[in-house]
Amino acid sequence: ANNRTFLNTIINQPIGDISGFGSSFNGAVLNGGVGNITARSGDYTDSNIVTCNNITVVQQDSFTRCKVNILGSITATTTNFRRLFQGCTTKRLVFASLPAQPTNMANNSGCFAFMGYLEEMIVPGLQNGFTIAGSNMSATALDAMFTSLGTANGSQTITVTGNPGAATCTTSIATNKGFTVVVS
């Protein structure tokens, strides 16, 4: 198969594990749910995935503007995070592992940006800043995210403005690791 094979395809029955191959499944509607997903560059842009188990991201730009309910965890082996999960409607981004210092996180408005439904995010050992402004994270969820961070790689900022818990979260968890936290 080549890329774009499942472009704008609607699949109503459950499917097992899937692996993209460059812009595959863009605009696809996977109503029956998916097992585990492996994502390559541009995969799953503007797609709607009712549920999936675990995700492995091996290249940049995956899951941009995607509607997805992730039941398990995410493993990122790519070091380029440009547009990763940007505009995604998932409520939960729990990484099992990711690079400590991925590149291009701030390009194109940033990975993780425009995630208004996000309620939980764990980024173990991450040393780079990012924005989740306008998401839906409570103070408890923000504190858990701050706890999962590594030590900041130089001057790094995390923007949590507009989250329900922004005013009452414990920013010192992140600032003690060298991050600047923007809450308003």
C-alpha angles and dihedrals in degrees: 000000000000133000120291090028093133097034110153092351121155116214115181101179125074115269129197128232116335134194122199122218105200121315091353119148091021108158090004121147111214102186097166096058131246135247114222121340130213111196129202131181113321095355120152096010109165091358128141115221113179093202139343133180114220129353129211114194112201100165140029131273097034123153096012110171089352126155105218138152106210111200098180135028138294127238115195118196094165116097093204112080098177108151093346107165090346110163091003117152097215117130094208133050108171112167118203087193140349137164113282092228111026116180132239094023092144097044118113092012091311142279112284090026122135095023100143095168097050111128102161133031128170118182107175113211096350110162099184130085126242142165129251093166112161095020124132103247123143123220089259091053092047091050090051090050091049089049091054093055124103124223113298116262097231117303107001131164130202115196117204098162114149097023114128090239098044095102096049104032120114101252091176088076088068099031090055086059091053100262126131110225120206111202102166 
